[in-house]
Amino acid sequence: MNRVLPAARLQLVTWRNMVGWPWGILAASFAVNVAFYASMGDLGRTTVTGGLVCIYMVLLVALVQSVTQWFPFALGLGVTRRAFYLSHLLLLAAQALLYAVVLYLLGVLEAATGGWWIKLRFFGIPGLFLDNPVLQLLGYAVPFLLLGTLGTAVGVVFKRWGTTGLFVLGLFGILVGGALATLVTWQGWWAAIGSWFAGQSPAVLILGWPALLSLLLVAVTYPMIRRATP
């Protein structure tokens, strides 16, 4: 921990960019959605928009850049690979929790104002844990962890194998995804898969599976970063 905390403080040098870009882009998306739906007048129903996803995408990109830019710099200052990786995960967890709290409060405000007085649902997650604040909070935080660990993994692949590694990773994803889609279509399993997903509780879909995938990505990425070069 004596090495992890200094490494975390090192990565916080650019905290303005870490905070500014995600929330700036989210604010722009929110403003565009409010202006657009306000111009349509009263539709007589609540409108749900997917603009919230932009902050998750920005975090994914930011975590890729964090590894590719800060990893060589940290090693040059004598930070070990293990300390860097643990500090990186610590910051990710802190960001996920902090961002989740803010999004939750914005969701509460959204509900209190009737969807910003135009029946717009931007921050609220429809039908998800509305009666349980803790699970609602985790519903915001866990997807941050999943996309953050995914961005970290992509950044580590780049540092370990360079551009070739990214191309191989993309090719592998296309081939595996295509093979699975072909197999499911051939066997006629789409209806069964849809029924299986429909039978899962929101807690399992939004919290359980993303948390499991996040842990898997953390476990897979650590051996790679130990062999990565600056």
mmCIF file with all atom_site columns, C-alpha atoms in Angstrom:
data_model
loop_
_atom_site.group_PDB
_atom_site.id
_atom_site.type_symbol
_atom_site.label_atom_id
_atom_site.label_alt_id
_atom_site.label_comp_id
_atom_site.label_asym_id
_atom_site.label_entity_id
_atom_site.label_seq_id
_atom_site.pdbx_PDB_ins_code
_atom_site.Cartn_x
_atom_site.Cartn_y
_atom_site.Cartn_z
_atom_site.occupancy
_atom_site.B_iso_or_equiv
_atom_site.pdbx_formal_charge
_atom_site.auth_seq_id
_atom_site.auth_comp_id
_atom_site.auth_asym_id
_atom_site.auth_atom_id
_atom_site.pdbx_PDB_model_num
ATOM 1   C CA . MET A 1 1   ? 0.000   0.000   0.000   1.00 0.00 ? 1   MET A CA 1
ATOM 2   C CA . ASN A 1 2   ? 2.946   2.339   0.625   1.00 0.00 ? 2   ASN A CA 1
ATOM 3   C CA . ARG A 1 3   ? 3.773   2.045   -3.073  1.00 0.00 ? 3   ARG A CA 1
ATOM 4   C CA . VAL A 1 4   ? 0.212   1.970   -4.370  1.00 0.00 ? 4   VAL A CA 1
ATOM 5   C CA . LEU A 1 5   ? -0.932  5.293   -2.914  1.00 0.00 ? 5   LEU A CA 1
ATOM 6   C CA . PRO A 1 6   ? 1.988   7.349   -4.340  1.00 0.00 ? 6   PRO A CA 1
ATOM 7   C CA . ALA A 1 7   ? 1.372   5.699   -7.721  1.00 0.00 ? 7   ALA A CA 1
ATOM 8   C CA . ALA A 1 8   ? -2.292  6.663   -7.479  1.00 0.00 ? 8   ALA A CA 1
ATOM 9   C CA . ARG A 1 9   ? -1.415  10.260  -6.636  1.00 0.00 ? 9   ARG A CA 1
ATOM 10  C CA . LEU A 1 10  ? 0.875   10.308  -9.646  1.00 0.00 ? 10  LEU A CA 1
ATOM 11  C CA . GLN A 1 11  ? -2.028  9.443   -11.957 1.00 0.00 ? 11  GLN A CA 1
ATOM 12  C CA . LEU A 1 12  ? -4.168  12.153  -10.364 1.00 0.00 ? 12  LEU A CA 1
ATOM 13  C CA . VAL A 1 13  ? -1.958  14.865  -11.828 1.00 0.00 ? 13  VAL A CA 1
ATOM 14  C CA . THR A 1 14  ? -4.361  15.105  -14.768 1.00 0.00 ? 14  THR A CA 1
ATOM 15  C CA . TRP A 1 15  ? -7.514  14.829  -12.657 1.00 0.00 ? 15  TRP A CA 1
ATOM 16  C CA . ARG A 1 16  ? -9.061  17.798  -14.446 1.00 0.00 ? 16  ARG A CA 1
ATOM 17  C CA . ASN A 1 17  ? -9.075  15.864  -17.696 1.00 0.00 ? 17  ASN A CA 1
ATOM 18  C CA . MET A 1 18  ? -10.258 12.712  -15.923 1.00 0.00 ? 18  MET A CA 1
ATOM 19  C CA . VAL A 1 19  ? -13.251 14.580  -14.527 1.00 0.00 ? 19  VAL A CA 1
ATOM 20  C CA . GLY A 1 20  ? -13.749 17.337  -17.069 1.00 0.00 ? 20  GLY A CA 1
ATOM 21  C CA . TRP A 1 21  ? -14.092 15.330  -20.259 1.00 0.00 ? 21  TRP A CA 1
ATOM 22  C CA . PRO A 1 22  ? -16.564 12.685  -19.022 1.00 0.00 ? 22  PRO A CA 1
ATOM 23  C CA . TRP A 1 23  ? -18.840 15.185  -17.321 1.00 0.00 ? 23  TRP A CA 1
ATOM 24  C CA . GLY A 1 24  ? -18.419 17.821  -20.000 1.00 0.00 ? 24  GLY A CA 1
ATOM 25  C CA . ILE A 1 25  ? -19.503 15.404  -22.719 1.00 0.00 ? 25  ILE A CA 1
ATOM 26  C CA . LEU A 1 26  ? -22.348 14.129  -20.528 1.00 0.00 ? 26  LEU A CA 1
ATOM 27  C CA . ALA A 1 27  ? -23.513 17.710  -19.920 1.00 0.00 ? 27  ALA A CA 1
ATOM 28  C CA . ALA A 1 28  ? -23.445 18.392  -23.670 1.00 0.00 ? 28  ALA A CA 1
ATOM 29  C CA . SER A 1 29  ? -25.451 15.233  -24.355 1.00 0.00 ? 29  SER A CA 1
ATOM 30  C CA . PHE A 1 30  ? -27.949 16.173  -21.659 1.00 0.00 ? 30  PHE A CA 1
ATOM 31  C CA . ALA A 1 31  ? -28.366 19.709  -23.028 1.00 0.00 ? 31  ALA A CA 1
ATOM 32  C CA . VAL A 1 32  ? -28.941 18.405  -26.553 1.00 0.00 ? 32  VAL A CA 1
ATOM 33  C CA . ASN A 1 33  ? -31.541 15.902  -25.342 1.00 0.00 ? 33  ASN A CA 1
ATOM 34  C CA . VAL A 1 34  ? -33.388 18.473  -23.256 1.00 0.00 ? 34  VAL A CA 1
ATOM 35  C CA . ALA A 1 35  ? -33.441 20.970  -26.123 1.00 0.00 ? 35  ALA A CA 1
ATOM 36  C CA . PHE A 1 36  ? -34.570 18.351  -28.634 1.00 0.00 ? 36  PHE A CA 1
ATOM 37  C CA . TYR A 1 37  ? -37.401 16.868  -26.602 1.00 0.00 ? 37  TYR A CA 1
ATOM 38  C CA . ALA A 1 38  ? -38.520 20.260  -25.288 1.00 0.00 ? 38  ALA A CA 1
ATOM 39  C CA . SER A 1 39  ? -38.919 21.418  -28.885 1.00 0.00 ? 39  SER A CA 1
ATOM 40  C CA . MET A 1 40  ? -41.321 18.520  -29.522 1.00 0.00 ? 40  MET A CA 1
ATOM 41  C CA . GLY A 1 41  ? -43.793 19.717  -26.927 1.00 0.00 ? 41  GLY A CA 1
ATOM 42  C CA . ASP A 1 42  ? -45.807 17.484  -24.606 1.00 0.00 ? 42  ASP A CA 1
ATOM 43  C CA . LEU A 1 43  ? -45.841 13.956  -26.011 1.00 0.00 ? 43  LEU A CA 1
ATOM 44  C CA . GLY A 1 44  ? -48.122 12.716  -23.259 1.00 0.00 ? 44  GLY A CA 1
ATOM 45  C CA . ARG A 1 45  ? -45.654 10.089  -22.109 1.00 0.00 ? 45  ARG A CA 1
ATOM 46  C CA . THR A 1 46  ? -42.251 9.734   -20.513 1.00 0.00 ? 46  THR A CA 1
ATOM 47  C CA . THR A 1 47  ? -39.422 9.655   -23.045 1.00 0.00 ? 47  THR A CA 1
ATOM 48  C CA . VAL A 1 48  ? -36.382 7.514   -22.267 1.00 0.00 ? 48  VAL A CA 1
ATOM 49  C CA . THR A 1 49  ? -33.090 8.471   -23.890 1.00 0.00 ? 49  THR A CA 1
ATOM 50  C CA . GLY A 1 50  ? -29.824 6.572   -23.979 1.00 0.00 ? 50  GLY A CA 1
ATOM 51  C CA . GLY A 1 51  ? -27.613 9.638   -23.688 1.00 0.00 ? 51  GLY A CA 1
ATOM 52  C CA . LEU A 1 52  ? -26.309 8.515   -20.295 1.00 0.00 ? 52  LEU A CA 1
ATOM 53  C CA . VAL A 1 53  ? -24.184 5.865   -21.982 1.00 0.00 ? 53  VAL A CA 1
ATOM 54  C CA . CYS A 1 54  ? -21.784 8.531   -23.281 1.00 0.00 ? 54  CYS A CA 1
ATOM 55  C CA . ILE A 1 55  ? -20.095 8.970   -19.891 1.00 0.00 ? 55  ILE A CA 1
ATOM 56  C CA . TYR A 1 56  ? -19.387 5.239   -19.779 1.00 0.00 ? 56  TYR A CA 1
ATOM 57  C CA . MET A 1 57  ? -17.857 5.306   -23.259 1.00 0.00 ? 57  MET A CA 1
ATOM 58  C CA . VAL A 1 58  ? -15.677 8.288   -22.370 1.00 0.00 ? 58  VAL A CA 1
ATOM 59  C CA . LEU A 1 59  ? -14.432 6.479   -19.268 1.00 0.00 ? 59  LEU A CA 1
ATOM 60  C CA . LEU A 1 60  ? -13.516 3.450   -21.374 1.00 0.00 ? 60  LEU A CA 1
ATOM 61  C CA . VAL A 1 61  ? -11.411 5.614   -23.700 1.00 0.00 ? 61  VAL A CA 1
ATOM 62  C CA . ALA A 1 62  ? -9.872  7.465   -20.745 1.00 0.00 ? 62  ALA A CA 1
ATOM 63  C CA . LEU A 1 63  ? -8.772  4.194   -19.123 1.00 0.00 ? 63  LEU A CA 1
ATOM 64  C CA . VAL A 1 64  ? -7.121  3.056   -22.364 1.00 0.00 ? 64  VAL A CA 1
ATOM 65  C CA . GLN A 1 65  ? -5.194  6.338   -22.513 1.00 0.00 ? 65  GLN A CA 1
ATOM 66  C CA . SER A 1 66  ? -4.328  6.146   -18.832 1.00 0.00 ? 66  SER A CA 1
ATOM 67  C CA . VAL A 1 67  ? -2.506  2.872   -19.345 1.00 0.00 ? 67  VAL A CA 1
ATOM 68  C CA . THR A 1 68  ? -0.786  3.816   -22.594 1.00 0.00 ? 68  THR A CA 1
ATOM 69  C CA . GLN A 1 69  ? 0.357   7.241   -21.327 1.00 0.00 ? 69  GLN A CA 1
ATOM 70  C CA . TRP A 1 70  ? 0.957   6.836   -17.601 1.00 0.00 ? 70  TRP A CA 1
ATOM 71  C CA . PHE A 1 71  ? 2.370   3.317   -17.527 1.00 0.00 ? 71  PHE A CA 1
ATOM 72  C CA . PRO A 1 72  ? 5.688   4.212   -19.229 1.00 0.00 ? 72  PRO A CA 1
ATOM 73  C CA . PHE A 1 73  ? 5.981   7.417   -17.189 1.00 0.00 ? 73  PHE A CA 1
ATOM 74  C CA . ALA A 1 74  ? 5.335   5.622   -13.890 1.00 0.00 ? 74  ALA A CA 1
ATOM 75  C CA . LEU A 1 75  ? 7.891   2.916   -14.646 1.00 0.00 ? 75  LEU A CA 1
ATOM 76  C CA . GLY A 1 76  ? 10.406  5.602   -15.531 1.00 0.00 ? 76  GLY A CA 1
ATOM 77  C CA . LEU A 1 77  ? 9.962   7.012   -12.019 1.00 0.00 ? 77  LEU A CA 1
ATOM 78  C CA . GLY A 1 78  ? 10.610  3.641   -10.411 1.00 0.00 ? 78  GLY A CA 1
ATOM 79  C CA . VAL A 1 79  ? 7.003   2.547   -9.848  1.00 0.00 ? 79  VAL A CA 1
ATOM 80  C CA . THR A 1 80  ? 6.624   -1.216  -10.096 1.00 0.00 ? 80  THR A CA 1
ATOM 81  C CA . ARG A 1 81  ? 4.179   -2.790  -12.511 1.00 0.00 ? 81  ARG A CA 1
ATOM 82  C CA . ARG A 1 82  ? 2.230   -4.284  -9.620  1.00 0.00 ? 82  ARG A CA 1
ATOM 83  C CA . ALA A 1 83  ? 1.952   -0.941  -7.813  1.00 0.00 ? 83  ALA A CA 1
ATOM 84  C CA . PHE A 1 84  ? 0.860   0.810   -10.992 1.00 0.00 ? 84  PHE A CA 1
ATOM 85  C CA . TYR A 1 85  ? -1.809  -1.776  -11.750 1.00 0.00 ? 85  TYR A CA 1
ATOM 86  C CA . LEU A 1 86  ? -3.217  -1.782  -8.233  1.00 0.00 ? 86  LEU A CA 1
ATOM 87  C CA . SER A 1 87  ? -3.247  2.018   -8.095  1.00 0.00 ? 87  SER A CA 1
ATOM 88  C CA . HIS A 1 88  ? -4.964  2.065   -11.470 1.00 0.00 ? 88  HIS A CA 1
ATOM 89  C CA . LEU A 1 89  ? -7.704  -0.259  -10.201 1.00 0.00 ? 89  LEU A CA 1
ATOM 90  C CA . LEU A 1 90  ? -8.013  1.765   -6.994  1.00 0.00 ? 90  LEU A CA 1
ATOM 91  C CA . LEU A 1 91  ? -8.642  4.947   -8.966  1.00 0.00 ? 91  LEU A CA 1
ATOM 92  C CA . LEU A 1 92  ? -11.117 3.140   -11.203 1.00 0.00 ? 92  LEU A CA 1
ATOM 93  C CA . ALA A 1 93  ? -13.093 1.922   -8.189  1.00 0.00 ? 93  ALA A CA 1
ATOM 94  C CA . ALA A 1 94  ? -13.068 5.412   -6.649  1.00 0.00 ? 94  ALA A CA 1
ATOM 95  C CA . GLN A 1 95  ? -14.238 6.973   -9.923  1.00 0.00 ? 95  GLN A CA 1
ATOM 96  C CA . ALA A 1 96  ? -16.990 4.402   -10.348 1.00 0.00 ? 96  ALA A CA 1
ATOM 97  C CA . LEU A 1 97  ? -18.306 5.024   -6.843  1.00 0.00 ? 97  LEU A CA 1
ATOM 98  C CA . LEU A 1 98  ? -18.082 8.813   -7.054  1.00 0.00 ? 98  LEU A CA 1
ATOM 99  C CA . TYR A 1 99  ? -19.658 8.982   -10.496 1.00 0.00 ? 99  TYR A CA 1
ATOM 100 C CA . ALA A 1 100 ? -22.400 6.591   -9.396  1.00 0.00 ? 100 ALA A CA 1
ATOM 101 C CA . VAL A 1 101 ? -23.292 8.807   -6.426  1.00 0.00 ? 101 VAL A CA 1
ATOM 102 C CA . VAL A 1 102 ? -23.576 11.882  -8.670  1.00 0.00 ? 102 VAL A CA 1
ATOM 103 C CA . LEU A 1 103 ? -25.661 10.029  -11.259 1.00 0.00 ? 103 LEU A CA 1
ATOM 104 C CA . TYR A 1 104 ? -27.913 8.664   -8.546  1.00 0.00 ? 104 TYR A CA 1
ATOM 105 C CA . LEU A 1 105 ? -28.524 12.153  -7.141  1.00 0.00 ? 105 LEU A CA 1
ATOM 106 C CA . LEU A 1 106 ? -29.214 13.484  -10.617 1.00 0.00 ? 106 LEU A CA 1
ATOM 107 C CA . GLY A 1 107 ? -31.679 10.636  -11.102 1.00 0.00 ? 107 GLY A CA 1
ATOM 108 C CA . VAL A 1 108 ? -33.434 11.599  -7.874  1.00 0.00 ? 108 VAL A CA 1
ATOM 109 C CA . LEU A 1 109 ? -33.619 15.225  -9.023  1.00 0.00 ? 109 LEU A CA 1
ATOM 110 C CA . GLU A 1 110 ? -34.919 14.093  -12.388 1.00 0.00 ? 110 GLU A CA 1
ATOM 111 C CA . ALA A 1 111 ? -37.722 12.134  -10.754 1.00 0.00 ? 111 ALA A CA 1
ATOM 112 C CA . ALA A 1 112 ? -38.578 15.052  -8.443  1.00 0.00 ? 112 ALA A CA 1
ATOM 113 C CA . THR A 1 113 ? -38.930 17.457  -11.385 1.00 0.00 ? 113 THR A CA 1
ATOM 114 C CA . GLY A 1 114 ? -41.049 15.125  -13.478 1.00 0.00 ? 114 GLY A CA 1
ATOM 115 C CA . GLY A 1 115 ? -38.262 14.501  -15.954 1.00 0.00 ? 115 GLY A CA 1
ATOM 116 C CA . TRP A 1 116 ? -36.930 18.074  -16.034 1.00 0.00 ? 116 TRP A CA 1
ATOM 117 C CA . TRP A 1 117 ? -40.524 19.303  -16.498 1.00 0.00 ? 117 TRP A CA 1
ATOM 118 C CA . ILE A 1 118 ? -40.718 17.708  -19.960 1.00 0.00 ? 118 ILE A CA 1
ATOM 119 C CA . LYS A 1 119 ? -41.137 14.024  -18.955 1.00 0.00 ? 119 LYS A CA 1
ATOM 120 C CA . LEU A 1 120 ? -37.605 13.158  -20.032 1.00 0.00 ? 120 LEU A CA 1
ATOM 121 C CA . ARG A 1 121 ? -35.745 10.288  -18.424 1.00 0.00 ? 121 ARG A CA 1
ATOM 122 C CA . PHE A 1 122 ? -32.031 10.784  -18.974 1.00 0.00 ? 122 PHE A CA 1
ATOM 123 C CA . PHE A 1 123 ? -30.347 9.759   -15.713 1.00 0.00 ? 123 PHE A CA 1
ATOM 124 C CA . GLY A 1 124 ? -32.919 7.359   -14.307 1.00 0.00 ? 124 GLY A CA 1
ATOM 125 C CA . ILE A 1 125 ? -32.713 3.665   -15.117 1.00 0.00 ? 125 ILE A CA 1
ATOM 126 C CA . PRO A 1 126 ? -36.299 2.581   -15.908 1.00 0.00 ? 126 PRO A CA 1
ATOM 127 C CA . GLY A 1 127 ? -37.663 -0.077  -13.566 1.00 0.00 ? 127 GLY A CA 1
ATOM 128 C CA . LEU A 1 128 ? -34.316 -0.808  -11.944 1.00 0.00 ? 128 LEU A CA 1
ATOM 129 C CA . PHE A 1 129 ? -34.152 -0.968  -8.130  1.00 0.00 ? 129 PHE A CA 1
ATOM 130 C CA . LEU A 1 130 ? -36.300 2.134   -7.701  1.00 0.00 ? 130 LEU A CA 1
ATOM 131 C CA . ASP A 1 131 ? -37.145 0.986   -4.168  1.00 0.00 ? 131 ASP A CA 1
ATOM 132 C CA . ASN A 1 132 ? -33.570 0.156   -3.149  1.00 0.00 ? 132 ASN A CA 1
ATOM 133 C CA . PRO A 1 133 ? -31.089 3.064   -3.182  1.00 0.00 ? 133 PRO A CA 1
ATOM 134 C CA . VAL A 1 134 ? -28.058 0.826   -2.558  1.00 0.00 ? 134 VAL A CA 1
ATOM 135 C CA . LEU A 1 135 ? -28.770 -1.459  -5.500  1.00 0.00 ? 135 LEU A CA 1
ATOM 136 C CA . GLN A 1 136 ? -29.666 1.557   -7.638  1.00 0.00 ? 136 GLN A CA 1
ATOM 137 C CA . LEU A 1 137 ? -26.294 3.066   -6.771  1.00 0.00 ? 137 LEU A CA 1
ATOM 138 C CA . LEU A 1 138 ? -24.527 -0.164  -7.687  1.00 0.00 ? 138 LEU A CA 1
ATOM 139 C CA . GLY A 1 139 ? -26.543 -0.208  -10.908 1.00 0.00 ? 139 GLY A CA 1
ATOM 140 C CA . TYR A 1 140 ? -24.650 2.918   -11.919 1.00 0.00 ? 140 TYR A CA 1
ATOM 141 C CA . ALA A 1 141 ? -21.266 1.869   -10.503 1.00 0.00 ? 141 ALA A CA 1
ATOM 142 C CA . VAL A 1 142 ? -20.817 -1.704  -11.750 1.00 0.00 ? 142 VAL A CA 1
ATOM 143 C CA . PRO A 1 143 ? -21.043 -0.848  -15.473 1.00 0.00 ? 143 PRO A CA 1
ATOM 144 C CA . PHE A 1 144 ? -18.320 1.739   -14.840 1.00 0.00 ? 144 PHE A CA 1
ATOM 145 C CA . LEU A 1 145 ? -16.148 -1.030  -13.423 1.00 0.00 ? 145 LEU A CA 1
ATOM 146 C CA . LEU A 1 146 ? -16.832 -3.317  -16.378 1.00 0.00 ? 146 LEU A CA 1
ATOM 147 C CA . LEU A 1 147 ? -16.012 -0.743  -19.058 1.00 0.00 ? 147 LEU A CA 1
ATOM 148 C CA . GLY A 1 148 ? -13.089 0.549   -17.008 1.00 0.00 ? 148 GLY A CA 1
ATOM 149 C CA . THR A 1 149 ? -11.503 -2.885  -16.720 1.00 0.00 ? 149 THR A CA 1
ATOM 150 C CA . LEU A 1 150 ? -12.192 -3.442  -20.425 1.00 0.00 ? 150 LEU A CA 1
ATOM 151 C CA . GLY A 1 151 ? -10.419 -0.189  -21.291 1.00 0.00 ? 151 GLY A CA 1
ATOM 152 C CA . THR A 1 152 ? -7.546  -1.171  -19.013 1.00 0.00 ? 152 THR A CA 1
ATOM 153 C CA . ALA A 1 153 ? -7.265  -4.544  -20.736 1.00 0.00 ? 153 ALA A CA 1
ATOM 154 C CA . VAL A 1 154 ? -7.168  -2.928  -24.180 1.00 0.00 ? 154 VAL A CA 1
ATOM 155 C CA . GLY A 1 155 ? -4.473  -0.507  -23.024 1.00 0.00 ? 155 GLY A CA 1
ATOM 156 C CA . VAL A 1 156 ? -2.392  -3.330  -21.574 1.00 0.00 ? 156 VAL A CA 1
ATOM 157 C CA . VAL A 1 157 ? -2.710  -5.359  -24.776 1.00 0.00 ? 157 VAL A CA 1
ATOM 158 C CA . PHE A 1 158 ? -1.366  -2.358  -26.682 1.00 0.00 ? 158 PHE A CA 1
ATOM 159 C CA . LYS A 1 159 ? 1.572   -1.940  -24.293 1.00 0.00 ? 159 LYS A CA 1
ATOM 160 C CA . ARG A 1 160 ? 2.335   -5.670  -24.363 1.00 0.00 ? 160 ARG A CA 1
ATOM 161 C CA . TRP A 1 161 ? 2.007   -6.384  -28.104 1.00 0.00 ? 161 TRP A CA 1
ATOM 162 C CA . GLY A 1 162 ? 1.578   -2.997  -29.773 1.00 0.00 ? 162 GLY A CA 1
ATOM 163 C CA . THR A 1 163 ? -0.718  -2.329  -32.720 1.00 0.00 ? 163 THR A CA 1
ATOM 164 C CA . THR A 1 164 ? -0.412  -5.946  -33.825 1.00 0.00 ? 164 THR A CA 1
ATOM 165 C CA . GLY A 1 165 ? -1.927  -7.029  -30.524 1.00 0.00 ? 165 GLY A CA 1
ATOM 166 C CA . LEU A 1 166 ? -4.925  -4.749  -31.037 1.00 0.00 ? 166 LEU A CA 1
ATOM 167 C CA . PHE A 1 167 ? -5.483  -6.043  -34.559 1.00 0.00 ? 167 PHE A CA 1
ATOM 168 C CA . VAL A 1 168 ? -5.236  -9.646  -33.369 1.00 0.00 ? 168 VAL A CA 1
ATOM 169 C CA . LEU A 1 169 ? -7.629  -8.897  -30.512 1.00 0.00 ? 169 LEU A CA 1
ATOM 170 C CA . GLY A 1 170 ? -10.113 -7.313  -32.918 1.00 0.00 ? 170 GLY A CA 1
ATOM 171 C CA . LEU A 1 171 ? -9.794  -10.203 -35.371 1.00 0.00 ? 171 LEU A CA 1
ATOM 172 C CA . PHE A 1 172 ? -10.286 -12.702 -32.567 1.00 0.00 ? 172 PHE A CA 1
ATOM 173 C CA . GLY A 1 173 ? -13.418 -10.871 -31.432 1.00 0.00 ? 173 GLY A CA 1
ATOM 174 C CA . ILE A 1 174 ? -14.865 -10.835 -34.943 1.00 0.00 ? 174 ILE A CA 1
ATOM 175 C CA . LEU A 1 175 ? -14.157 -14.514 -35.534 1.00 0.00 ? 175 LEU A CA 1
ATOM 176 C CA . VAL A 1 176 ? -15.474 -15.682 -32.173 1.00 0.00 ? 176 VAL A CA 1
ATOM 177 C CA . GLY A 1 177 ? -18.532 -13.428 -32.359 1.00 0.00 ? 177 GLY A CA 1
ATOM 178 C CA . GLY A 1 178 ? -19.275 -14.505 -35.912 1.00 0.00 ? 178 GLY A CA 1
ATOM 179 C CA . ALA A 1 179 ? -18.825 -18.185 -35.072 1.00 0.00 ? 179 ALA A CA 1
ATOM 180 C CA . LEU A 1 180 ? -21.159 -17.939 -32.085 1.00 0.00 ? 180 LEU A CA 1
ATOM 181 C CA . ALA A 1 181 ? -23.798 -16.030 -34.067 1.00 0.00 ? 181 ALA A CA 1
ATOM 182 C CA . THR A 1 182 ? -23.602 -18.619 -36.845 1.00 0.00 ? 182 THR A CA 1
ATOM 183 C CA . LEU A 1 183 ? -23.904 -21.510 -34.390 1.00 0.00 ? 183 LEU A CA 1
ATOM 184 C CA . VAL A 1 184 ? -26.874 -19.968 -32.580 1.00 0.00 ? 184 VAL A CA 1
ATOM 185 C CA . THR A 1 185 ? -28.651 -19.234 -35.865 1.00 0.00 ? 185 THR A CA 1
ATOM 186 C CA . TRP A 1 186 ? -27.954 -22.713 -37.212 1.00 0.00 ? 186 TRP A CA 1
ATOM 187 C CA . GLN A 1 187 ? -29.315 -24.373 -34.075 1.00 0.00 ? 187 GLN A CA 1
ATOM 188 C CA . GLY A 1 188 ? -32.238 -21.950 -33.740 1.00 0.00 ? 188 GLY A CA 1
ATOM 189 C CA . TRP A 1 189 ? -31.281 -20.933 -30.213 1.00 0.00 ? 189 TRP A CA 1
ATOM 190 C CA . TRP A 1 190 ? -32.142 -17.212 -30.442 1.00 0.00 ? 190 TRP A CA 1
ATOM 191 C CA . ALA A 1 191 ? -35.599 -17.627 -28.876 1.00 0.00 ? 191 ALA A CA 1
ATOM 192 C CA . ALA A 1 192 ? -34.182 -19.695 -26.014 1.00 0.00 ? 192 ALA A CA 1
ATOM 193 C CA . ILE A 1 193 ? -31.431 -17.146 -25.381 1.00 0.00 ? 193 ILE A CA 1
ATOM 194 C CA . GLY A 1 194 ? -33.973 -14.325 -25.390 1.00 0.00 ? 194 GLY A CA 1
ATOM 195 C CA . SER A 1 195 ? -36.128 -16.209 -22.895 1.00 0.00 ? 195 SER A CA 1
ATOM 196 C CA . TRP A 1 196 ? -33.116 -16.853 -20.687 1.00 0.00 ? 196 TRP A CA 1
ATOM 197 C CA . PHE A 1 197 ? -32.240 -13.163 -20.580 1.00 0.00 ? 197 PHE A CA 1
ATOM 198 C CA . ALA A 1 198 ? -35.873 -12.245 -19.945 1.00 0.00 ? 198 ALA A CA 1
ATOM 199 C CA . GLY A 1 199 ? -35.917 -14.628 -17.007 1.00 0.00 ? 199 GLY A CA 1
ATOM 200 C CA . GLN A 1 200 ? -32.906 -13.001 -15.337 1.00 0.00 ? 200 GLN A CA 1
ATOM 201 C CA . SER A 1 201 ? -33.492 -10.457 -12.598 1.00 0.00 ? 201 SER A CA 1
ATOM 202 C CA . PRO A 1 202 ? -32.218 -6.878  -13.067 1.00 0.00 ? 202 PRO A CA 1
ATOM 203 C CA . ALA A 1 203 ? -29.710 -7.508  -10.262 1.00 0.00 ? 203 ALA A CA 1
ATOM 204 C CA . VAL A 1 204 ? -28.168 -10.394 -12.183 1.00 0.00 ? 204 VAL A CA 1
ATOM 205 C CA . LEU A 1 205 ? -28.090 -8.604  -15.542 1.00 0.00 ? 205 LEU A CA 1
ATOM 206 C CA . ILE A 1 206 ? -26.874 -5.202  -14.333 1.00 0.00 ? 206 ILE A CA 1
ATOM 207 C CA . LEU A 1 207 ? -24.790 -6.237  -11.331 1.00 0.00 ? 207 LEU A CA 1
ATOM 208 C CA . GLY A 1 208 ? -23.991 -9.937  -11.324 1.00 0.00 ? 208 GLY A CA 1
ATOM 209 C CA . TRP A 1 209 ? -22.707 -10.627 -14.823 1.00 0.00 ? 209 TRP A CA 1
ATOM 210 C CA . PRO A 1 210 ? -20.851 -7.294  -15.244 1.00 0.00 ? 210 PRO A CA 1
ATOM 211 C CA . ALA A 1 211 ? -19.154 -7.763  -11.863 1.00 0.00 ? 211 ALA A CA 1
ATOM 212 C CA . LEU A 1 212 ? -18.088 -11.287 -12.819 1.00 0.00 ? 212 LEU A CA 1
ATOM 213 C CA . LEU A 1 213 ? -16.730 -10.120 -16.181 1.00 0.00 ? 213 LEU A CA 1
ATOM 214 C CA . SER A 1 214 ? -14.865 -7.282  -14.443 1.00 0.00 ? 214 SER A CA 1
ATOM 215 C CA . LEU A 1 215 ? -13.150 -9.722  -12.092 1.00 0.00 ? 215 LEU A CA 1
ATOM 216 C CA . LEU A 1 216 ? -12.255 -11.949 -15.048 1.00 0.00 ? 216 LEU A CA 1
ATOM 217 C CA . LEU A 1 217 ? -10.716 -9.003  -16.921 1.00 0.00 ? 217 LEU A CA 1
ATOM 218 C CA . VAL A 1 218 ? -8.717  -7.986  -13.847 1.00 0.00 ? 218 VAL A CA 1
ATOM 219 C CA . ALA A 1 219 ? -7.377  -11.523 -13.471 1.00 0.00 ? 219 ALA A CA 1
ATOM 220 C CA . VAL A 1 220 ? -6.464  -11.830 -17.156 1.00 0.00 ? 220 VAL A CA 1
ATOM 221 C CA . THR A 1 221 ? -4.878  -8.386  -17.413 1.00 0.00 ? 221 THR A CA 1
ATOM 222 C CA . TYR A 1 222 ? -2.513  -8.654  -14.452 1.00 0.00 ? 222 TYR A CA 1
ATOM 223 C CA . PRO A 1 223 ? -0.209  -11.319 -15.966 1.00 0.00 ? 223 PRO A CA 1
ATOM 224 C CA . MET A 1 224 ? -0.049  -9.292  -19.189 1.00 0.00 ? 224 MET A CA 1
ATOM 225 C CA . ILE A 1 225 ? 0.959   -6.025  -17.535 1.00 0.00 ? 225 ILE A CA 1
ATOM 226 C CA . ARG A 1 226 ? 3.732   -7.786  -15.632 1.00 0.00 ? 226 ARG A CA 1
ATOM 227 C CA . ARG A 1 227 ? 5.344   -8.537  -19.003 1.00 0.00 ? 227 ARG A CA 1
ATOM 228 C CA . ALA A 1 228 ? 4.452   -5.269  -20.712 1.00 0.00 ? 228 ALA A CA 1
ATOM 229 C CA . THR A 1 229 ? 7.222   -2.920  -21.806 1.00 0.00 ? 229 THR A CA 1
ATOM 230 C CA . PRO A 1 230 ? 7.066   0.886   -21.356 1.00 0.00 ? 230 PRO A CA 1
#
